[in-house]
PDB file of C-alpha atoms in Angstrom:
ATOM      1  CA  MET A  63       8.680 -24.772  -4.781  1.00  0.00           C
ATOM      2  CA  ASN A  64       8.036 -26.585  -1.523  1.00  0.00           C
ATOM      3  CA  ASN A  65       9.808 -26.639   1.933  1.00  0.00           C
ATOM      4  CA  ASN A  66      10.476 -28.510   5.138  1.00  0.00           C
ATOM      5  CA  ILE A  67      10.854 -25.442   7.185  1.00  0.00           C
ATOM      6  CA  PHE A  68       8.100 -26.790   9.348  1.00  0.00           C
ATOM      7  CA  LEU A  69       9.953 -29.953  10.019  1.00  0.00           C
ATOM      8  CA  ALA A  70      13.077 -28.420  10.855  1.00  0.00           C
ATOM      9  CA  ARG A  71      11.453 -25.878  13.236  1.00  0.00           C
ATOM     10  CA  ALA A  72       9.764 -28.911  15.047  1.00  0.00           C
ATOM     11  CA  GLU A  73      13.091 -30.604  15.248  1.00  0.00           C
ATOM     12  CA  ARG A  74      14.762 -27.634  17.133  1.00  0.00           C
ATOM     13  CA  ARG A  75      11.433 -27.144  19.144  1.00  0.00           C
ATOM     14  CA  ILE A  76      11.012 -23.647  18.225  1.00  0.00           C
ATOM     15  CA  THR A  77       8.072 -21.324  17.582  1.00  0.00           C
ATOM     16  CA  GLN A  78       7.782 -19.315  14.627  1.00  0.00           C
ATOM     17  CA  ALA A  79       7.833 -16.281  16.534  1.00  0.00           C
ATOM     18  CA  GLN A  80      11.500 -17.569  17.604  1.00  0.00           C
ATOM     19  CA  LEU A  81      11.986 -18.702  14.253  1.00  0.00           C
ATOM     20  CA  ALA A  82      11.087 -14.953  13.159  1.00  0.00           C
ATOM     21  CA  ASP A  83      12.916 -12.889  15.745  1.00  0.00           C
ATOM     22  CA  ALA A  84      16.480 -15.077  15.025  1.00  0.00           C
ATOM     23  CA  LEU A  85      16.091 -14.289  11.290  1.00  0.00           C
ATOM     24  CA  GLY A  86      15.114 -10.817  11.822  1.00  0.00           C
ATOM     25  CA  VAL A  87      11.353 -10.922  10.031  1.00  0.00           C
ATOM     26  CA  SER A  88       8.136 -11.267  10.804  1.00  0.00           C
ATOM     27  CA  ARG A  89       5.913 -14.198  12.105  1.00  0.00           C
ATOM     28  CA  GLN A  90       3.986 -14.012   9.180  1.00  0.00           C
ATOM     29  CA  THR A  91       6.668 -14.245   6.833  1.00  0.00           C
ATOM     30  CA  ILE A  92       7.318 -17.876   8.497  1.00  0.00           C
ATOM     31  CA  ASN A  93       3.738 -18.557   8.710  1.00  0.00           C
ATOM     32  CA  ALA A  94       3.486 -17.553   4.911  1.00  0.00           C
ATOM     33  CA  LEU A  95       6.525 -19.834   3.786  1.00  0.00           C
ATOM     34  CA  GLU A  96       5.188 -22.723   5.946  1.00  0.00           C
ATOM     35  CA  ALA A  97       1.869 -22.433   3.935  1.00  0.00           C
ATOM     36  CA  GLY A  98       3.503 -22.583   0.844  1.00  0.00           C
ATOM     37  CA  LYS A  99       2.196 -19.097   0.247  1.00  0.00           C
ATOM     38  CA  TYR A 100       5.467 -17.361  -0.430  1.00  0.00           C
ATOM     39  CA  ILE A 101       8.746 -18.025  -1.753  1.00  0.00           C
ATOM     40  CA  PRO A 102      11.759 -16.607   0.348  1.00  0.00           C
ATOM     41  CA  SER A 103      14.308 -14.464  -1.332  1.00  0.00           C
ATOM     42  CA  THR A 104      17.772 -16.098  -1.735  1.00  0.00           C
ATOM     43  CA  LEU A 105      19.300 -14.289   1.219  1.00  0.00           C
ATOM     44  CA  LEU A 106      16.640 -15.359   3.429  1.00  0.00           C
ATOM     45  CA  ALA A 107      16.881 -19.053   2.495  1.00  0.00           C
ATOM     46  CA  LEU A 108      20.840 -18.649   2.921  1.00  0.00           C
ATOM     47  CA  LYS A 109      19.955 -17.517   6.499  1.00  0.00           C
ATOM     48  CA  MET A 110      17.558 -19.876   7.279  1.00  0.00           C
ATOM     49  CA  ALA A 111      20.047 -22.839   6.186  1.00  0.00           C
ATOM     50  CA  ARG A 112      22.690 -21.274   8.352  1.00  0.00           C
ATOM     51  CA  TYR A 113      20.535 -21.198  11.422  1.00  0.00           C
ATOM     52  CA  PHE A 114      19.037 -24.648  11.122  1.00  0.00           C
ATOM     53  CA  ASN A 115      22.772 -25.746  10.048  1.00  0.00           C
ATOM     54  CA  LYS A 116      21.330 -27.490   6.796  1.00  0.00           C
ATOM     55  CA  GLN A 117      21.894 -27.214   3.064  1.00  0.00           C
ATOM     56  CA  VAL A 118      19.731 -24.763   1.493  1.00  0.00           C
ATOM     57  CA  GLU A 119      18.291 -27.833  -0.719  1.00  0.00           C
ATOM     58  CA  GLU A 120      17.484 -29.793   2.444  1.00  0.00           C
ATOM     59  CA  LEU A 121      15.390 -26.932   3.639  1.00  0.00           C
ATOM     60  CA  PHE A 122      13.942 -25.783  -0.049  1.00  0.00           C
ATOM     61  CA  TYR A 123      13.039 -28.186  -2.867  1.00  0.00           C
ATOM     62  CA  LEU A 124      11.426 -28.126  -6.378  1.00  0.00           C
ATOM     63  CA  THR A 125       8.222 -29.634  -7.106  1.00  0.00           C
ATOM     64  CA  GLU A 126       7.355 -31.768  -9.733  1.00  0.00           C
ATOM     65  CA  GLU A 127       5.619 -28.920 -11.289  1.00  0.00           C
ATOM     66  CA  ASP A 128       8.404 -26.627 -11.117  1.00  0.00           C
ATOM     67  CA  GLU A 129      10.456 -29.377 -12.717  1.00  0.00           C
ATOM     68  CA  SER A 130       8.147 -29.859 -15.670  1.00  0.00           C
ATOM     69  CA  ASP A 131       7.320 -26.460 -16.537  1.00  0.00           C
ATOM     70  CA  PRO A 132      10.337 -23.910 -16.355  1.00  0.00           C
ATOM     71  CA  ARG A 133       8.280 -20.756 -16.947  1.00  0.00           C
ATOM     72  CA  ALA A 134       6.481 -21.750 -13.429  1.00  0.00           C
ATOM     73  CA  LEU A 135       6.870 -19.044 -11.080  1.00  0.00           C
TER      74      LEU A 135
ATOM     75  CA  MET B 162      14.492  -5.487   4.567  1.00  0.00           C
ATOM     76  CA  LYS B 163      16.098  -1.814   3.930  1.00  0.00           C
ATOM     77  CA  ASN B 164      14.283   0.586   1.707  1.00  0.00           C
ATOM     78  CA  ALA B 165      15.271   3.905   1.628  1.00  0.00           C
ATOM     79  CA  LEU B 166      11.807   5.012   0.078  1.00  0.00           C
ATOM     80  CA  LEU B 167       9.594   4.214   2.751  1.00  0.00           C
ATOM     81  CA  PHE B 168       8.876   6.519   5.749  1.00  0.00           C
ATOM     82  CA  PRO B 169       9.438   5.701   9.409  1.00  0.00           C
ATOM     83  CA  TYR B 170       6.852   3.499  11.421  1.00  0.00           C
ATOM     84  CA  ASN B 171       5.670   6.598  12.998  1.00  0.00           C
ATOM     85  CA  ALA B 172       4.725   8.478   9.791  1.00  0.00           C
ATOM     86  CA  ARG B 173       1.716   6.563   9.772  1.00  0.00           C
ATOM     87  CA  TYR B 174       0.136   8.321  12.891  1.00  0.00           C
ATOM     88  CA  TRP B 175       0.853  12.020  11.152  1.00  0.00           C
ATOM     89  CA  GLY B 176      -0.698  10.284   8.097  1.00  0.00           C
ATOM     90  CA  TRP B 177      -3.738   9.367   9.727  1.00  0.00           C
ATOM     91  CA  THR B 178      -4.194  12.460  11.685  1.00  0.00           C
ATOM     92  CA  PHE B 179      -3.752  14.542   8.240  1.00  0.00           C
ATOM     93  CA  ILE B 180      -6.336  12.267   6.586  1.00  0.00           C
ATOM     94  CA  THR B 181      -8.568  12.833   9.383  1.00  0.00           C
ATOM     95  CA  LEU B 182      -8.078  16.529   9.810  1.00  0.00           C
ATOM     96  CA  SER B 183      -9.019  16.867   5.877  1.00  0.00           C
ATOM     97  CA  LEU B 184     -11.556  14.701   5.807  1.00  0.00           C
ATOM     98  CA  ILE B 185     -13.284  16.814   8.782  1.00  0.00           C
ATOM     99  CA  GLY B 186     -12.066  20.045   6.833  1.00  0.00           C
ATOM    100  CA  THR B 187     -13.808  19.002   3.772  1.00  0.00           C
ATOM    101  CA  ILE B 188     -17.119  17.679   5.375  1.00  0.00           C
ATOM    102  CA  LEU B 189     -17.478  21.084   7.000  1.00  0.00           C
ATOM    103  CA  LEU B 190     -16.495  23.476   3.942  1.00  0.00           C
ATOM    104  CA  MET B 191     -19.207  21.224   1.848  1.00  0.00           C
ATOM    105  CA  VAL B 192     -21.928  21.545   5.116  1.00  0.00           C
ATOM    106  CA  THR B 193     -21.336  25.079   6.045  1.00  0.00           C
ATOM    107  CA  GLN B 194     -20.229  26.364   2.615  1.00  0.00           C
ATOM    108  CA  ILE B 195     -18.268  28.735   4.697  1.00  0.00           C
ATOM    109  CA  GLU B 196     -14.254  29.103   3.420  1.00  0.00           C
ATOM    110  CA  PRO B 197     -12.184  31.164   5.761  1.00  0.00           C
ATOM    111  CA  THR B 198     -11.671  34.410   4.528  1.00  0.00           C
ATOM    112  CA  TYR B 199      -7.594  34.336   5.419  1.00  0.00           C
ATOM    113  CA  LEU B 200      -7.327  31.483   2.841  1.00  0.00           C
ATOM    114  CA  ASP B 201      -8.289  34.222  -0.072  1.00  0.00           C
ATOM    115  CA  LEU B 202      -5.053  34.333  -1.757  1.00  0.00           C
ATOM    116  CA  LYS B 203      -3.905  35.332  -5.089  1.00  0.00           C
ATOM    117  CA  MET B 204      -2.083  32.212  -6.681  1.00  0.00           C
ATOM    118  CA  PRO B 205      -0.136  31.924  -9.368  1.00  0.00           C
ATOM    119  CA  ALA B 206      -1.920  29.774 -12.353  1.00  0.00           C
ATOM    120  CA  LEU B 207      -0.408  28.249 -14.580  1.00  0.00           C
ATOM    121  CA  ALA B 208      -3.799  27.849 -16.446  1.00  0.00           C
ATOM    122  CA  ALA B 209      -6.960  28.893 -15.465  1.00  0.00           C
ATOM    123  CA  ASP B 210     -10.105  28.288 -18.009  1.00  0.00           C
ATOM    124  CA  THR B 211     -13.187  29.696 -16.756  1.00  0.00           C
ATOM    125  CA  LEU B 212     -16.601  27.513 -17.531  1.00  0.00           C
ATOM    126  CA  PHE B 213     -18.141  28.206 -20.899  1.00  0.00           C
ATOM    127  CA  SER B 214     -15.219  30.407 -21.944  1.00  0.00           C
ATOM    128  CA  ASN B 215     -13.173  30.316 -25.294  1.00  0.00           C
ATOM    129  CA  ASN B 216     -10.425  32.523 -23.854  1.00  0.00           C
ATOM    130  CA  ARG B 217      -7.460  30.422 -22.635  1.00  0.00           C
ATOM    131  CA  THR B 218      -5.438  31.797 -20.427  1.00  0.00           C
ATOM    132  CA  TRP B 219      -1.860  31.235 -19.139  1.00  0.00           C
ATOM    133  CA  PHE B 220       0.548  32.344 -16.530  1.00  0.00           C
ATOM    134  CA  ARG B 221      -1.508  34.508 -14.661  1.00  0.00           C
ATOM    135  CA  LEU B 222      -2.319  35.727 -10.812  1.00  0.00           C
ATOM    136  CA  ILE B 223      -5.858  34.133 -10.091  1.00  0.00           C
ATOM    137  CA  GLU B 224      -7.987  35.292  -6.789  1.00  0.00           C
ATOM    138  CA  ASN B 225      -8.661  31.759  -5.368  1.00  0.00           C
ATOM    139  CA  ASN B 226      -9.818  30.684  -1.938  1.00  0.00           C
ATOM    140  CA  ILE B 227      -7.354  27.806  -1.089  1.00  0.00           C
ATOM    141  CA  ALA B 228      -9.139  25.967   1.605  1.00  0.00           C
ATOM    142  CA  ASP B 229     -10.409  22.844  -0.565  1.00  0.00           C
ATOM    143  CA  GLU B 230      -6.955  22.833  -2.333  1.00  0.00           C
ATOM    144  CA  LEU B 231      -5.366  22.645   1.060  1.00  0.00           C
ATOM    145  CA  PHE B 232      -7.403  19.693   2.479  1.00  0.00           C
ATOM    146  CA  ALA B 233      -6.549  17.806  -1.031  1.00  0.00           C
ATOM    147  CA  ILE B 234      -3.043  18.027  -0.555  1.00  0.00           C
ATOM    148  CA  ILE B 235      -2.885  17.190   3.317  1.00  0.00           C
ATOM    149  CA  PHE B 236      -5.466  14.330   2.436  1.00  0.00           C
ATOM    150  CA  LEU B 237      -3.239  12.987  -0.110  1.00  0.00           C
ATOM    151  CA  LEU B 238       0.273  13.530   2.016  1.00  0.00           C
ATOM    152  CA  GLY B 239      -1.550  11.733   4.698  1.00  0.00           C
ATOM    153  CA  CYS B 240      -2.370   8.484   2.352  1.00  0.00           C
ATOM    154  CA  ILE B 241       1.174   8.460   1.028  1.00  0.00           C
ATOM    155  CA  MET B 242       2.682   8.881   4.813  1.00  0.00           C
ATOM    156  CA  VAL B 243      -0.068   5.782   5.951  1.00  0.00           C
ATOM    157  CA  GLY B 244       0.739   3.619   2.892  1.00  0.00           C
ATOM    158  CA  PHE B 245       4.526   3.978   2.554  1.00  0.00           C
ATOM    159  CA  ALA B 246       5.520   4.184   6.430  1.00  0.00           C
ATOM    160  CA  LYS B 247       7.207   1.296   7.480  1.00  0.00           C
ATOM    161  CA  GLU B 248       5.746  -1.805   9.243  1.00  0.00           C
ATOM    162  CA  ARG B 249       6.892  -2.637  12.759  1.00  0.00           C
ATOM    163  CA  LYS B 250       8.823  -5.388  11.337  1.00  0.00           C
ATOM    164  CA  GLU B 251       9.421  -4.696   8.241  1.00  0.00           C
ATOM    165  CA  ASP B 252      10.567  -7.378   5.653  1.00  0.00           C
ATOM    166  CA  GLU B 253      10.588  -8.947   2.218  1.00  0.00           C
ATOM    167  CA  TYR B 254       6.960 -10.411   2.726  1.00  0.00           C
ATOM    168  CA  THR B 255       5.571  -6.966   4.006  1.00  0.00           C
ATOM    169  CA  ALA B 256       7.426  -5.569   0.512  1.00  0.00           C
ATOM    170  CA  LEU B 257       5.607  -8.468  -1.262  1.00  0.00           C
ATOM    171  CA  LEU B 258       2.446  -7.670   0.145  1.00  0.00           C
ATOM    172  CA  ARG B 259       2.485  -3.977  -0.577  1.00  0.00           C
ATOM    173  CA  LEU B 260       3.527  -4.589  -3.958  1.00  0.00           C
ATOM    174  CA  GLN B 261       0.564  -6.888  -4.744  1.00  0.00           C
ATOM    175  CA  SER B 262      -1.673  -4.112  -2.989  1.00  0.00           C
ATOM    176  CA  LEU B 263      -0.345  -1.531  -5.550  1.00  0.00           C
ATOM    177  CA  MET B 264      -1.110  -3.527  -8.588  1.00  0.00           C
ATOM    178  CA  TRP B 265      -4.386  -4.147  -7.119  1.00  0.00           C
ATOM    179  CA  SER B 266      -5.240  -0.612  -6.486  1.00  0.00           C
ATOM    180  CA  VAL B 267      -3.547   0.238 -10.249  1.00  0.00           C
ATOM    181  CA  TYR B 268      -6.147  -2.734 -11.770  1.00  0.00           C
ATOM    182  CA  ILE B 269      -9.327  -1.608  -9.847  1.00  0.00           C
ATOM    183  CA  HIS B 270      -8.857   2.262  -9.941  1.00  0.00           C
ATOM    184  CA  TYR B 271      -7.956   2.066 -13.871  1.00  0.00           C
ATOM    185  CA  SER B 272     -10.929  -0.392 -14.873  1.00  0.00           C
ATOM    186  CA  LEU B 273     -13.080   1.947 -12.448  1.00  0.00           C
ATOM    187  CA  LEU B 274     -11.848   4.747 -14.650  1.00  0.00           C
ATOM    188  CA  ILE B 275     -12.616   3.277 -18.538  1.00  0.00           C
ATOM    189  CA  LEU B 276     -15.737   2.190 -16.939  1.00  0.00           C
ATOM    190  CA  SER B 277     -16.285   5.981 -15.919  1.00  0.00           C
ATOM    191  CA  TRP B 278     -15.459   7.127 -19.378  1.00  0.00           C
ATOM    192  CA  LEU B 279     -17.564   4.789 -21.250  1.00  0.00           C
ATOM    193  CA  PHE B 280     -20.751   5.437 -19.162  1.00  0.00           C
ATOM    194  CA  VAL B 281     -20.255   9.013 -17.113  1.00  0.00           C
ATOM    195  CA  TYR B 282     -20.289  12.188 -19.367  1.00  0.00           C
ATOM    196  CA  GLU B 283     -20.650  15.746 -19.313  1.00  0.00           C
ATOM    197  CA  LEU B 284     -20.439  17.726 -16.022  1.00  0.00           C
ATOM    198  CA  SER B 285     -21.048  14.388 -14.168  1.00  0.00           C
ATOM    199  CA  PHE B 286     -17.255  13.304 -15.230  1.00  0.00           C
ATOM    200  CA  ILE B 287     -16.118  16.332 -12.796  1.00  0.00           C
ATOM    201  CA  TRP B 288     -17.072  13.595  -9.886  1.00  0.00           C
ATOM    202  CA  VAL B 289     -14.886  10.941 -11.596  1.00  0.00           C
ATOM    203  CA  VAL B 290     -11.702  13.443 -11.931  1.00  0.00           C
ATOM    204  CA  LEU B 291     -11.980  14.370  -8.302  1.00  0.00           C
ATOM    205  CA  GLY B 292     -12.968  10.813  -7.193  1.00  0.00           C
ATOM    206  CA  GLY B 293     -10.077   9.245  -9.026  1.00  0.00           C
ATOM    207  CA  MET B 294      -7.766  11.303  -7.722  1.00  0.00           C
ATOM    208  CA  PHE B 295      -7.970   9.965  -4.436  1.00  0.00           C
ATOM    209  CA  ALA B 296      -9.573   6.655  -5.130  1.00  0.00           C
ATOM    210  CA  PHE B 297      -5.815   5.044  -5.919  1.00  0.00           C
ATOM    211  CA  TRP B 298      -4.418   5.378  -2.348  1.00  0.00           C
ATOM    212  CA  VAL B 299      -8.011   4.538  -0.692  1.00  0.00           C
ATOM    213  CA  ILE B 300      -7.989   1.096  -2.485  1.00  0.00           C
ATOM    214  CA  PHE B 301      -4.381   0.775  -1.979  1.00  0.00           C
ATOM    215  CA  ILE B 302      -4.490   1.503   1.758  1.00  0.00           C
ATOM    216  CA  LEU B 303      -7.449  -0.547   2.370  1.00  0.00           C
ATOM    217  CA  ARG B 304      -6.282  -3.481   0.489  1.00  0.00           C
ATOM    218  CA  PHE B 305      -2.803  -3.408   2.193  1.00  0.00           C
ATOM    219  CA  ARG B 306      -4.278  -3.234   5.535  1.00  0.00           C
ATOM    220  CA  TRP B 307      -6.554  -6.281   4.820  1.00  0.00           C
ATOM    221  CA  VAL B 308      -3.789  -8.680   3.622  1.00  0.00           C
ATOM    222  CA  LEU B 309      -1.488  -7.483   6.440  1.00  0.00           C
ATOM    223  CA  TRP B 310      -4.546  -8.003   9.108  1.00  0.00           C
ATOM    224  CA  LYS B 311      -5.255 -11.343   7.353  1.00  0.00           C
ATOM    225  CA  ALA B 312      -1.840 -12.680   7.570  1.00  0.00           C
ATOM    226  CA  LYS B 313      -1.361 -11.191  11.300  1.00  0.00           C
ATOM    227  CA  ASN B 314      -4.406 -13.140  12.307  1.00  0.00           C
ATOM    228  CA  SER B 315      -3.300 -16.524  10.303  1.00  0.00           C
ATOM    229  CA  THR B 316      -4.999 -19.812  11.450  1.00  0.00           C
ATOM    230  CA  LEU B 317      -2.567 -21.713  10.416  1.00  0.00           C
ATOM    231  CA  ASP B 318      -0.098 -21.371  13.397  1.00  0.00           C
ATOM    232  CA  GLU B 319       2.772 -23.271  14.963  1.00  0.00           C
ATOM    233  CA  GLN B 320       2.404 -26.874  16.706  1.00  0.00           C
TER     234      GLN B 320
END
């Protein structure tokens, strides 16, 4: 799974720390998320979508690898 | 993220104090070989076999200096408090790093144990048993602190 968090954050002109504070998570979480090292829980994904006023699918999307291999985690 | 099984953030300070005190105590005990007499107690032993004896005895009172037992317990309590204290900003990513570190520790600890079973024999194995009791926590804490430190100092940052 990949995400557009970096772009959404850039649109809003906010830092990772500001986004982390707004969502009640650590800056490391946002950093790991943007780097593709971490897939968030549904709860956090929904919170992010609400914060950016976007659909979850606009922020998170499946890669070709995810779609071709249903067992991929 | 709420996890009722974690200790409050400040528990880590108590934990590190316990670890430090127990390490100092153990080193002093090993170097001086002096055990405080006020810790000579009659302890209820579920099992207490003596070396090279075939007489297995269960449930009896034995005379024992509990200094080393006390330090071991304090050390383990310290490790649990340090390992399972909440981070300043506890969230789901921290929980993942903690879980991964626990798994790492299980893999490393039991790999070492299997190797020890194969390559350490007779009385030397006592050291394996002694070390094994604490190795799990030491590996877990070291790995967890390392990945947290790495995450906090990650170079990929905001632009």
